[in-house]
Each structure stands twice: as structure tokens, then as C-alpha cells.
Amino acid sequence: MQNQKLGFEESLGREVVNSGRCIGCATCVVVCPFNCLEYQKEQPELVKACEKCGICPKVCPRYDWSQSSVEEFVFGKKRDAKEDYGIYRRTIVAQATDKKILQRCQDGGVVTSLLIHALQNDLIEGAAISGLSTDEPLHPMPIMATIPEEVLKHAGTRYAYSPNILALQEGVRQKKKSLAFVGTPCQIHAIRKIQMFPLKKYSNPLQFTIGLMCTESFTYDGLFEQHLQKNMEIPLKNVVKMNIKGKIQVYLKSGKVESIPLSEAKQYARASCHLCGDFSAELADISAGGLGLSGWTFVILRTRRGEEIFDDASKAGVLQVRSAEEEPFAQSLLVKLSKRKRRNAQEK
Ligand SMILES: Cc1cc2nc3c(=O)[nH]c(=O)nc-3n(C[C@H](O)[C@H](O)[C@H](O)COP(=O)(O)OP(=O)(O)OC[C@H]3O[C@@H](n4cnc5c(N)ncnc54)[C@H](O)[C@@H]3O)c2cc1C
Ligand code: SF4
Ligand code: SF4
Ligand code: SF4
């Protein structure tokens, strides 16, 4: 299968998109050298005859996926059965020291701090992140951030899907030589396949990846338009932040906090998320999650590169750090959610 040059229709079209497995990560759209695909309604759509070059099936995270081969590629070894949340070097709990970051970020502001530090110290020229759409409130939009102010502006989590690979494409278009990538675990899978292929145009500038722990993401028309706006009668423009801590918390401009039980929100989870077995971004250089903590980010340093980036930022004083041992609840939640997600995906 791997040596044949397959076209889109007989590979991704049939086995990923039509079978409901497509995540909507947009990787196939980005890599097609003939611009045969367009990204429409969170899916790839063939807009002209496929040249059957065989590239898109090589990079799709939902096609011909081998966890152990990717682990070998990233870490030089396969995971031990006891490594419940993947291979790593260290776990820590950290928080930004900059108050401006703490005011805007989701948890401890580690992701934003690392990116700003990397930009300010010329480790990167840009970061592929997610921002907010200017037209639709709370709708995420991939952004290539090239200055610290942009990274700060777009701190925080959007719970609908943001295909940040499109932002990576923008960075390459702008001929940036050094880039960071932030994304959900499924997007880190796509990045690793791009690096393994390798598609040098995209893999060469990449300096490091930050994966966001992820149970699921939600449809915009379901959770936001239907539930929040119609059922709960909350105008989306009045929402300043959302977070998930046992339930979905919705922070309003008025200062009020509404909540949605997770059992109610689950119906709006994107269908392809039910097939996903990676909670903690097991293949990222650095993984970051909230794990029930308040004002702190739980961080997993997985690769040497990830550890270097984090230590550099923490030595420069942009982060304060505590031992993950001080947070046994977060640690056990990490194990529980990782095992549960992998088991659920295997059962599907
Ligand atoms: C869809 C989704 C589901 C999540 N579910 C969980 C969970 O179940 N448990 C858990 O512990 N943590 C979860 N997280 C991670 C958590 O919300 C925080 O992103 C993480 O703790 C880092 O916090 P921070 O304060 O360090 O990040 P910040 O400094 O606030 O930076 C966050 C970064 O994430 C980027 N971003 C925001 N939304 C998206 C998006 N939709 N897609 C890609 N990038 C985005 C922003 O551009 C920003 O650069 C989820 C994140 C996402 C995006
Ligand atoms: S990348 Fe190649 S196989 Fe995929 S759609 Fe484009 S031309 Fe077809
Ligand atoms: S690369 Fe992403 S968008 Fe394209 S078919 Fe695969 S999962 Fe879907
Ligand atoms: S649950 Fe999986 S497929 Fe869905 S957004 Fe999160 S990482 Fe991607």
C-alpha cells in the first residue's frame, strides 16, 4: 500500500472522508502540490481532477497510521506498556510570571509564554496558533503569529476545531525559516507524518511542537449556535472565556459564570473525535493541559528539544515551576483520561 501512488478518491476519499473518520485537519489540502483540494465545512473537497501523486495519503493522520513507527521516529524507541500517557522525559506544573499573560490565558499561560520567549529570542520567526474569527464570535481561526503581541492576543482555548496546519502553510508562504506549531493531538500526528515523509517545505522550518491535551472538540453549530445561543439564550459576543473543569464553564462579560454539564455537551462533540485515542498529545515535543488545575498548566516534556525550549524559558524567568508530584489528582487524571480515550478508540 505504502509504495503505490494512490489518488485522493481511492485512499482518503473512500477510507477517511466517506467513512466518517476525517478529523478535518486540512493536512491533505495543504500538501497537495496541484491544489486539487479545498477546505470546505471542515472537510477536504476535491475541486479538480486528482493527479494521483500519492502525497496526501502519506500525511493523513487517519490513514495507514502506525503509532509505533511514529514513536520510533520521534523518540528513537517504542513506548513501554507502563507509559500510560506516552514517552516523556519530565512532567512539571508551571505558570507564567507575566501578569498580562495570566489575564488572557487558559490555564497557567505556559504555551503563550514559551512562544513569546521563543519569538523574543529569535528561536522562531512565527508560530502556527489558533485565534478568534473576526466575523463569528468564539469561532477559531488558524493564525500565523509573528510578533509577541499577536501570541498574547490569541491566548486561551477555543473548544471548536481550529485547523492550525493552515497557519503553518501561511508561515511557509511567508518564507519563515523557523516556526513553532501549536495544536491538538490529531494535528501533532499530521505534523509527525509530514516530518517522516518528509515534506521538507513544511518540516524544515519546524523548530518545535506544543500539543494541547484534548478529550474532544465540539461543533460550532451544535455547542455554540444551538446550545449556548439558542437553548441558553447567551449571545456569543457576551462570552469572554470558556473552560472545562468537570463541567463547561462559560464566563460572561457581566462577570456571571454559566455552566453546561459535560453529559449535556457530549452530544455536540465532533463525530471523528470518538475515534481518537490520544488525550495527552503523546507525540508532541511538549504537551500542555489543565487537568483540573486552577491557574497552572500541567506540562509534559517529551523530547530533548522540548525540554531545552522549556528550560531556556524557565531560566529566563518567564515561568515559575513546581514539581508535578505536588499535584497527585492531576497526575491520576492524566493516566485515567489517557487510558480511557485509548480504550474507547480501540473499541470503535
Ligand atoms: C479543543 C481543546 C480541548 C481541550 N481539552 C482539554 C482537556 O480535556 N483536558 C485538559 O487538561 N486540557 C485540555 N485542553 C488544553 C487546555 O485547554 C489548554 O490549552 C492547556 O492547558 C494550555 O493552557 P495554557 O494556559 O498554557 O495555554 P495558553 O497560554 O492559553 O495558550 C493556548 C494556545 O492554544 C491555542 N489554541 C486555542 N484554541 C485552540 C484550538 N481549538 N486548536 C488549536 N490550538 C488552539 C491558542 O492559539 C494558544 O496559543 C484542550 C484544548 C483544546 C484546544
Ligand atoms: S496530493 Fe496528490 S493524490 Fe492527493 S489530491 Fe493532490 S494530486 Fe491527488
Ligand atoms: S488529512 Fe486531515 S482533512 Fe485530510 S482526509 Fe485526512 S484527516 Fe481529513
Ligand atoms: S479528540 Fe482527537 S480528533 Fe478530536 S480534536 Fe481532540 S485530538 Fe483532534
Short mmCIF file of C-alpha atoms and ligand atoms in Angstrom, two decimals:
data_model
loop_
_atom_site.label_atom_id
_atom_site.label_comp_id
_atom_site.label_asym_id
_atom_site.label_seq_id
_atom_site.Cartn_x
_atom_site.Cartn_y
_atom_site.Cartn_z
CA MET A 1 0.00 0.00 0.00
CA GLN A 2 2.73 2.48 1.03
CA ASN A 3 4.73 2.09 -2.24
CA GLN A 4 1.78 2.64 -4.55
CA LYS A 5 0.94 6.15 -5.67
CA LEU A 6 -2.67 6.38 -4.66
CA GLY A 7 -5.02 9.15 -5.61
CA PHE A 8 -7.27 11.01 -3.16
CA GLU A 9 -10.52 9.25 -4.08
CA GLU A 10 -9.31 5.67 -3.60
CA SER A 11 -7.43 6.48 -0.40
CA LEU A 12 -8.60 9.39 1.76
CA GLY A 13 -11.87 10.00 -0.07
CA ARG A 14 -13.08 6.43 0.38
CA GLU A 15 -11.40 5.33 3.58
CA VAL A 16 -11.26 8.51 5.62
CA VAL A 17 -13.75 11.14 4.47
CA ASN A 18 -16.67 8.96 3.30
CA SER A 19 -16.24 6.58 6.23
CA GLY A 20 -16.62 9.42 8.73
CA ARG A 21 -13.04 9.17 10.01
CA CYS A 22 -11.82 12.55 8.74
CA ILE A 23 -10.75 14.94 11.50
CA GLY A 24 -10.82 17.96 9.22
CA CYS A 25 -7.18 18.76 9.99
CA ALA A 26 -6.67 20.16 6.44
CA THR A 27 -3.28 18.49 6.04
CA CYS A 28 -4.25 16.90 2.71
CA VAL A 29 -5.47 20.28 1.46
CA VAL A 30 -2.20 21.97 2.44
CA VAL A 31 0.17 19.39 0.95
CA CYS A 32 -1.49 18.84 -2.45
CA PRO A 33 1.02 20.22 -4.97
CA PHE A 34 -1.71 20.60 -7.60
CA ASN A 35 -4.24 22.45 -5.41
CA CYS A 36 -6.83 19.78 -6.12
CA LEU A 37 -8.40 20.08 -2.68
CA GLU A 38 -10.23 22.84 -0.92
CA TYR A 39 -11.18 23.03 2.75
CA GLN A 40 -14.94 23.34 3.00
CA LYS A 41 -17.16 22.82 6.04
CA GLU A 42 -14.24 21.33 8.00
CA GLN A 43 -13.58 18.68 5.30
CA PRO A 44 -11.39 18.37 2.19
CA GLU A 45 -13.24 18.58 -1.08
CA LEU A 46 -11.85 17.60 -4.46
CA VAL A 47 -12.30 20.63 -6.70
CA LYS A 48 -10.40 19.39 -9.75
CA ALA A 49 -9.12 16.09 -11.10
CA CYS A 50 -6.65 14.42 -8.75
CA GLU A 51 -3.19 13.87 -10.28
CA LYS A 52 -2.72 10.71 -8.19
CA CYS A 53 0.66 11.82 -6.90
CA GLY A 54 0.22 9.78 -3.72
CA ILE A 55 1.26 12.55 -1.33
CA CYS A 56 -1.92 13.22 0.65
CA PRO A 57 -2.41 9.59 1.78
CA LYS A 58 1.14 9.66 3.17
CA VAL A 59 0.46 12.53 5.57
CA CYS A 60 -3.14 12.00 6.65
CA PRO A 61 -3.24 11.15 10.36
CA ARG A 62 -6.26 8.89 9.84
CA TYR A 63 -4.80 6.80 7.02
CA ASP A 64 -2.28 3.97 7.39
CA TRP A 65 -1.36 5.14 10.90
CA SER A 66 1.28 3.25 12.87
CA GLN A 67 1.76 4.59 16.41
CA SER A 68 4.90 2.53 16.97
CA SER A 69 6.60 3.73 13.75
CA VAL A 70 5.89 7.34 14.66
CA GLU A 71 7.17 6.76 18.21
CA GLU A 72 10.37 5.27 16.77
CA PHE A 73 10.73 8.32 14.54
CA VAL A 74 10.15 10.90 17.29
CA PHE A 75 11.81 9.22 20.28
CA GLY A 76 14.04 6.53 18.74
CA LYS A 77 12.09 3.87 20.66
CA LYS A 78 8.64 2.39 21.17
CA ARG A 79 6.76 3.05 24.37
CA ASP A 80 6.88 0.74 27.33
CA ALA A 81 3.46 -0.73 28.20
CA LYS A 82 3.64 1.13 31.54
CA GLU A 83 3.98 4.53 29.83
CA ASP A 84 0.26 5.24 30.05
CA TYR A 85 0.47 8.73 28.58
CA GLY A 86 3.30 8.15 26.13
CA ILE A 87 7.06 8.60 26.20
CA TYR A 88 8.41 11.59 28.14
CA ARG A 89 11.43 12.97 29.95
CA ARG A 90 9.86 15.07 32.75
CA THR A 91 6.49 16.29 33.98
CA ILE A 92 6.04 19.63 35.76
CA VAL A 93 3.42 22.17 36.69
CA ALA A 94 4.13 25.73 35.56
CA GLN A 95 2.71 29.23 35.43
CA ALA A 96 3.57 32.42 33.51
CA THR A 97 5.23 35.16 35.55
CA ASP A 98 3.85 37.89 33.26
CA LYS A 99 0.51 39.15 34.63
CA LYS A 100 -0.71 40.17 31.14
CA ILE A 101 -0.39 36.55 30.02
CA LEU A 102 -2.15 35.26 33.14
CA GLN A 103 -5.10 37.55 32.47
CA ARG A 104 -5.70 36.17 28.95
CA CYS A 105 -4.50 32.57 29.03
CA GLN A 106 -6.46 29.38 29.56
CA ASP A 107 -4.65 27.74 32.47
CA GLY A 108 -1.12 28.76 33.51
CA GLY A 109 -0.17 30.56 30.28
CA VAL A 110 2.74 28.22 29.59
CA VAL A 111 2.01 27.88 25.87
CA THR A 112 1.84 31.64 25.36
CA SER A 113 4.97 32.24 27.49
CA LEU A 114 7.02 29.67 25.57
CA LEU A 115 6.01 31.12 22.20
CA ILE A 116 6.66 34.72 23.23
CA HIS A 117 10.02 33.75 24.72
CA ALA A 118 10.94 31.89 21.53
CA LEU A 119 9.96 34.87 19.34
CA GLN A 120 11.81 37.38 21.52
CA ASN A 121 14.98 35.28 21.49
CA ASP A 122 14.93 34.58 17.75
CA LEU A 123 14.36 30.86 18.24
CA ILE A 124 11.37 31.20 15.90
CA GLU A 125 10.09 33.73 13.36
CA GLY A 126 6.48 32.69 13.75
CA ALA A 127 4.03 30.36 15.48
CA ALA A 128 1.09 28.48 13.99
CA ILE A 129 -1.66 29.01 16.55
CA SER A 130 -5.40 29.50 16.77
CA GLY A 131 -7.07 32.86 17.08
CA LEU A 132 -10.64 34.07 17.02
CA SER A 133 -12.59 34.79 13.88
CA THR A 134 -13.47 38.44 13.43
CA ASP A 135 -16.88 37.51 11.91
CA GLU A 136 -18.18 34.74 14.16
CA PRO A 137 -17.75 35.08 17.95
CA LEU A 138 -15.91 32.13 19.57
CA HIS A 139 -15.15 30.60 16.17
CA PRO A 140 -11.46 29.65 15.99
CA MET A 141 -9.29 30.69 13.09
CA PRO A 142 -5.74 29.47 12.35
CA ILE A 143 -3.21 32.29 12.65
CA MET A 144 0.47 32.66 11.84
CA ALA A 145 1.62 34.87 14.71
CA THR A 146 4.90 36.64 14.08
CA ILE A 147 5.05 39.11 16.98
CA PRO A 148 4.59 38.59 20.75
CA GLU A 149 1.53 40.88 20.84
CA GLU A 150 -0.30 38.57 18.42
CA VAL A 151 0.50 35.48 20.50
CA LEU A 152 -0.74 37.26 23.63
CA LYS A 153 -3.93 38.45 21.92
CA HIS A 154 -4.89 34.89 20.95
CA ALA A 155 -4.05 33.14 24.24
CA GLY A 156 -6.78 30.89 25.65
CA THR A 157 -8.67 27.85 24.39
CA ARG A 158 -11.30 27.66 21.69
CA TYR A 159 -13.32 24.46 22.01
CA ALA A 160 -14.33 24.25 18.34
CA TYR A 161 -11.86 22.86 15.82
CA SER A 162 -9.05 25.05 14.51
CA PRO A 163 -7.05 23.51 11.63
CA ASN A 164 -3.74 25.11 12.59
CA ILE A 165 -1.95 23.34 9.72
CA LEU A 166 -3.39 26.15 7.57
CA ALA A 167 -1.42 28.60 9.71
CA LEU A 168 1.74 26.55 9.15
CA GLN A 169 1.07 26.82 5.42
CA GLU A 170 0.82 30.59 5.79
CA GLY A 171 4.20 30.68 7.58
CA VAL A 172 5.77 28.71 4.73
CA ARG A 173 4.12 31.05 2.21
CA GLN A 174 5.70 33.97 4.06
CA LYS A 175 9.07 32.14 3.74
CA LYS A 176 9.61 31.98 7.51
CA LYS A 177 12.69 29.91 8.28
CA SER A 178 11.85 28.89 11.85
CA LEU A 179 8.40 28.09 13.16
CA ALA A 180 6.63 26.60 16.16
CA PHE A 181 3.39 24.67 15.87
CA VAL A 182 0.62 24.53 18.49
CA GLY A 183 -2.24 22.09 18.02
CA THR A 184 -4.44 19.30 19.23
CA PRO A 185 -3.00 15.76 19.38
CA CYS A 186 -4.51 14.87 15.99
CA GLN A 187 -2.66 17.78 14.41
CA ILE A 188 0.60 16.74 16.02
CA HIS A 189 0.05 13.31 14.37
CA ALA A 190 -0.24 15.06 10.99
CA ILE A 191 2.90 17.10 11.66
CA ARG A 192 4.86 13.96 12.52
CA LYS A 193 3.73 12.29 9.29
CA ILE A 194 4.82 15.37 7.34
CA GLN A 195 8.24 15.15 9.04
CA MET A 196 8.52 11.41 8.42
CA PHE A 197 7.63 11.66 4.73
CA PRO A 198 9.46 14.14 4.74
CA LEU A 199 7.84 17.12 3.09
CA LYS A 200 10.82 19.41 3.64
CA LYS A 201 8.96 22.55 2.68
CA TYR A 202 6.95 22.17 5.90
CA SER A 203 9.26 20.09 8.08
CA ASN A 204 12.47 22.13 7.64
CA PRO A 205 11.25 25.33 9.32
CA LEU A 206 9.62 23.48 12.23
CA GLN A 207 11.58 24.01 15.44
CA PHE A 208 9.20 22.51 17.98
CA THR A 209 5.61 21.43 18.54
CA ILE A 210 3.32 22.04 21.51
CA GLY A 211 0.39 19.63 21.81
CA LEU A 212 -2.74 20.56 23.79
CA MET A 213 -4.31 17.79 25.82
CA CYS A 214 -7.72 17.09 24.34
CA THR A 215 -10.74 14.99 25.30
CA GLU A 216 -12.77 16.24 22.34
CA SER A 217 -13.65 19.34 20.39
CA PHE A 218 -17.19 20.50 19.65
CA THR A 219 -19.12 21.52 16.56
CA TYR A 220 -19.61 25.26 16.25
CA ASP A 221 -23.22 24.99 15.11
CA GLY A 222 -24.00 22.48 17.88
CA LEU A 223 -22.41 23.72 21.11
CA PHE A 224 -22.13 27.38 20.28
CA GLU A 225 -25.02 28.31 17.97
CA GLN A 226 -27.59 25.73 19.07
CA HIS A 227 -26.83 25.22 22.76
CA LEU A 228 -25.30 28.44 24.03
CA GLN A 229 -27.06 30.89 21.75
CA LYS A 230 -30.47 29.28 21.20
CA ASN A 231 -31.08 26.96 24.16
CA MET A 232 -29.35 29.04 26.85
CA GLU A 233 -30.07 32.40 25.22
CA ILE A 234 -26.48 33.61 25.67
CA PRO A 235 -25.34 35.93 22.85
CA LEU A 236 -21.95 34.54 21.80
CA LYS A 237 -20.43 38.01 21.77
CA ASN A 238 -21.05 38.19 25.54
CA VAL A 239 -18.81 35.19 26.29
CA VAL A 240 -15.29 36.16 27.35
CA LYS A 241 -13.88 32.72 28.15
CA MET A 242 -14.83 29.05 28.34
CA ASN A 243 -13.07 26.34 30.33
CA ILE A 244 -13.73 22.71 31.18
CA LYS A 245 -13.24 21.72 34.78
CA GLY A 246 -15.60 18.79 35.36
CA LYS A 247 -18.25 20.85 33.50
CA ILE A 248 -18.10 23.52 30.82
CA GLN A 249 -17.76 26.92 32.46
CA VAL A 250 -18.92 29.91 30.45
CA TYR A 251 -17.58 33.28 31.66
CA LEU A 252 -19.70 36.25 30.59
CA LYS A 253 -18.82 39.93 30.16
CA SER A 254 -21.20 40.72 33.03
CA GLY A 255 -18.99 38.71 35.41
CA LYS A 256 -21.59 35.90 35.66
CA VAL A 257 -20.42 32.30 35.10
CA GLU A 258 -22.85 29.85 33.49
CA SER A 259 -22.18 26.14 33.26
CA ILE A 260 -23.07 23.24 30.99
CA PRO A 261 -22.84 19.67 32.34
CA LEU A 262 -20.42 17.62 30.23
CA SER A 263 -23.11 14.95 29.83
CA GLU A 264 -25.26 17.56 28.03
CA ALA A 265 -22.38 18.91 25.91
CA LYS A 266 -21.21 15.47 24.72
CA GLN A 267 -23.92 15.35 22.03
CA TYR A 268 -22.10 18.22 20.28
CA ALA A 269 -18.67 16.52 20.25
CA ARG A 270 -17.33 16.21 16.72
CA ALA A 271 -18.04 12.68 15.45
CA SER A 272 -14.43 11.98 14.42
CA CYS A 273 -13.25 12.72 17.98
CA HIS A 274 -14.92 9.49 19.13
CA LEU A 275 -12.28 7.58 17.12
CA CYS A 276 -9.36 9.43 18.67
CA GLY A 277 -7.12 7.61 21.13
CA ASP A 278 -4.62 10.32 22.06
CA PHE A 279 -5.51 12.52 25.03
CA SER A 280 -2.16 13.99 26.01
CA ALA A 281 -0.55 14.76 22.63
CA GLU A 282 1.77 11.81 23.04
CA LEU A 283 3.90 12.73 20.05
CA ALA A 284 4.48 16.43 20.71
CA ASP A 285 7.77 17.91 21.91
CA ILE A 286 5.85 19.50 24.78
CA SER A 287 2.32 18.64 25.94
CA ALA A 288 0.20 21.09 27.93
CA GLY A 289 -3.12 20.65 29.72
CA GLY A 290 -5.25 21.98 32.53
CA LEU A 291 -6.09 18.64 34.21
CA GLY A 292 -8.34 20.27 36.78
CA LEU A 293 -5.65 22.72 37.97
CA SER A 294 -6.57 26.32 38.54
CA GLY A 295 -4.18 28.93 37.10
CA TRP A 296 -1.42 26.40 36.35
CA THR A 297 -0.56 24.31 33.29
CA PHE A 298 0.43 20.66 33.59
CA VAL A 299 3.41 20.19 31.25
CA ILE A 300 4.92 17.02 29.82
CA LEU A 301 8.40 17.49 28.34
CA ARG A 302 8.71 14.64 25.90
CA THR A 303 11.69 15.27 23.60
CA ARG A 304 15.13 16.75 24.25
CA ARG A 305 14.16 19.71 22.06
CA GLY A 306 11.01 20.29 24.12
CA GLU A 307 12.99 20.13 27.34
CA GLU A 308 15.58 22.64 26.03
CA ILE A 309 12.90 25.14 24.97
CA PHE A 310 11.11 24.86 28.31
CA ASP A 311 14.28 25.07 30.44
CA ASP A 312 15.52 28.06 28.46
CA ALA A 313 12.26 29.92 29.12
CA SER A 314 12.16 28.95 32.75
CA LYS A 315 15.82 30.00 33.33
CA ALA A 316 14.96 33.37 31.75
CA GLY A 317 12.32 33.80 34.46
CA VAL A 318 9.23 33.76 32.24
CA LEU A 319 7.84 30.72 34.04
CA GLN A 320 7.60 29.61 37.61
CA VAL A 321 7.73 25.88 38.06
CA ARG A 322 6.55 23.36 40.67
CA SER A 323 7.01 19.63 40.89
CA ALA A 324 4.21 17.60 39.30
CA GLU A 325 4.42 15.38 42.41
CA GLU A 326 2.60 18.18 44.27
CA GLU A 327 -0.47 17.53 42.09
CA PRO A 328 -1.40 13.86 42.53
CA PHE A 329 -5.00 14.48 41.40
CA ALA A 330 -3.83 15.95 38.07
CA GLN A 331 -1.38 13.08 37.62
CA SER A 332 -4.03 10.44 38.21
CA LEU A 333 -6.48 12.29 35.94
CA LEU A 334 -3.85 12.28 33.20
CA VAL A 335 -3.49 8.50 33.47
CA LYS A 336 -7.25 7.95 33.68
CA LEU A 337 -8.14 10.16 30.69
CA SER A 338 -5.29 8.76 28.57
CA LYS A 339 -6.31 5.15 29.23
CA ARG A 340 -10.00 5.84 28.75
CA LYS A 341 -9.51 7.65 25.45
CA ARG A 342 -7.23 4.94 24.04
CA ARG A 343 -9.65 2.19 25.15
CA ASN A 344 -12.68 3.97 23.67
CA ALA A 345 -10.90 4.44 20.33
CA GLN A 346 -9.83 0.79 20.24
CA GLU A 347 -13.42 -0.33 20.82
CA LYS A 348 -14.69 1.71 17.85
C1 LIG B 1 -10.23 21.59 21.77
C2 LIG B 1 -9.43 21.54 23.05
C3 LIG B 1 -9.78 20.66 24.07
C4 LIG B 1 -9.03 20.59 25.25
N1 LIG B 1 -9.39 19.68 26.21
C5 LIG B 1 -8.64 19.56 27.32
C6 LIG B 1 -8.99 18.57 28.30
O1 LIG B 1 -9.94 17.82 28.14
N2 LIG B 1 -8.19 18.49 29.40
C7 LIG B 1 -7.10 19.29 29.59
O2 LIG B 1 -6.41 19.15 30.61
N3 LIG B 1 -6.75 20.23 28.68
C8 LIG B 1 -7.49 20.39 27.56
N4 LIG B 1 -7.15 21.32 26.61
C9 LIG B 1 -5.93 22.14 26.82
C10 LIG B 1 -6.19 23.38 27.64
O3 LIG B 1 -7.43 23.98 27.32
C11 LIG B 1 -5.06 24.45 27.45
O4 LIG B 1 -4.89 24.69 26.07
C12 LIG B 1 -3.74 23.99 28.01
O5 LIG B 1 -3.87 23.67 29.38
C13 LIG B 1 -2.67 25.09 27.88
O6 LIG B 1 -3.01 26.15 28.72
P1 LIG B 1 -2.12 27.48 28.73
O7 LIG B 1 -2.74 28.45 29.67
O8 LIG B 1 -0.69 27.08 28.95
O9 LIG B 1 -2.31 27.95 27.22
P2 LIG B 1 -2.41 29.44 26.64
O10 LIG B 1 -1.19 30.18 27.04
O11 LIG B 1 -3.73 30.00 26.93
O12 LIG B 1 -2.28 29.13 25.07
C14 LIG B 1 -3.19 28.30 24.43
C15 LIG B 1 -2.80 28.16 22.98
O13 LIG B 1 -3.71 27.24 22.37
C16 LIG B 1 -4.07 27.72 21.09
N5 LIG B 1 -5.43 27.24 20.81
C17 LIG B 1 -6.59 27.70 21.35
N6 LIG B 1 -7.64 27.01 20.89
C18 LIG B 1 -7.14 26.10 20.03
C19 LIG B 1 -7.74 25.10 19.23
N7 LIG B 1 -9.05 24.90 19.21
N8 LIG B 1 -6.94 24.34 18.45
C20 LIG B 1 -5.60 24.54 18.44
N9 LIG B 1 -4.96 25.48 19.18
C21 LIG B 1 -5.74 26.25 19.97
C22 LIG B 1 -4.01 29.23 21.21
O14 LIG B 1 -3.72 29.80 19.99
C23 LIG B 1 -2.87 29.44 22.20
O15 LIG B 1 -1.66 29.63 21.53
C24 LIG B 1 -7.91 21.43 25.43
C25 LIG B 1 -7.54 22.32 24.41
C26 LIG B 1 -8.28 22.38 23.22
C27 LIG B 1 -7.87 23.34 22.13
S1 SF4 B 2 -1.98 15.33 -3.09
FE1 SF4 B 2 -1.80 14.11 -4.95
S2 SF4 B 2 -3.13 12.35 -4.53
FE2 SF4 B 2 -3.72 13.98 -3.10
S3 SF4 B 2 -5.34 15.13 -4.09
FE3 SF4 B 2 -3.44 16.13 -4.59
S4 SF4 B 2 -2.85 15.23 -6.53
FE4 SF4 B 2 -4.36 13.87 -5.65
S1 SF4 B 3 -5.53 14.78 6.11
FE1 SF4 B 3 -6.96 15.52 7.67
S2 SF4 B 3 -8.53 16.61 6.49
FE2 SF4 B 3 -7.42 15.31 5.04
S3 SF4 B 3 -8.61 13.40 4.96
FE3 SF4 B 3 -7.01 13.13 6.48
S4 SF4 B 3 -7.99 13.68 8.41
FE4 SF4 B 3 -9.28 14.51 6.77
S1 SF4 B 4 -10.34 14.49 20.30
FE1 SF4 B 4 -8.69 13.89 18.94
S2 SF4 B 4 -9.52 14.21 16.89
FE2 SF4 B 4 -10.80 15.39 18.30
S3 SF4 B 4 -9.86 17.43 18.32
FE3 SF4 B 4 -9.03 16.29 20.05
S4 SF4 B 4 -7.13 15.39 19.25
FE4 SF4 B 4 -8.34 16.02 17.47
#
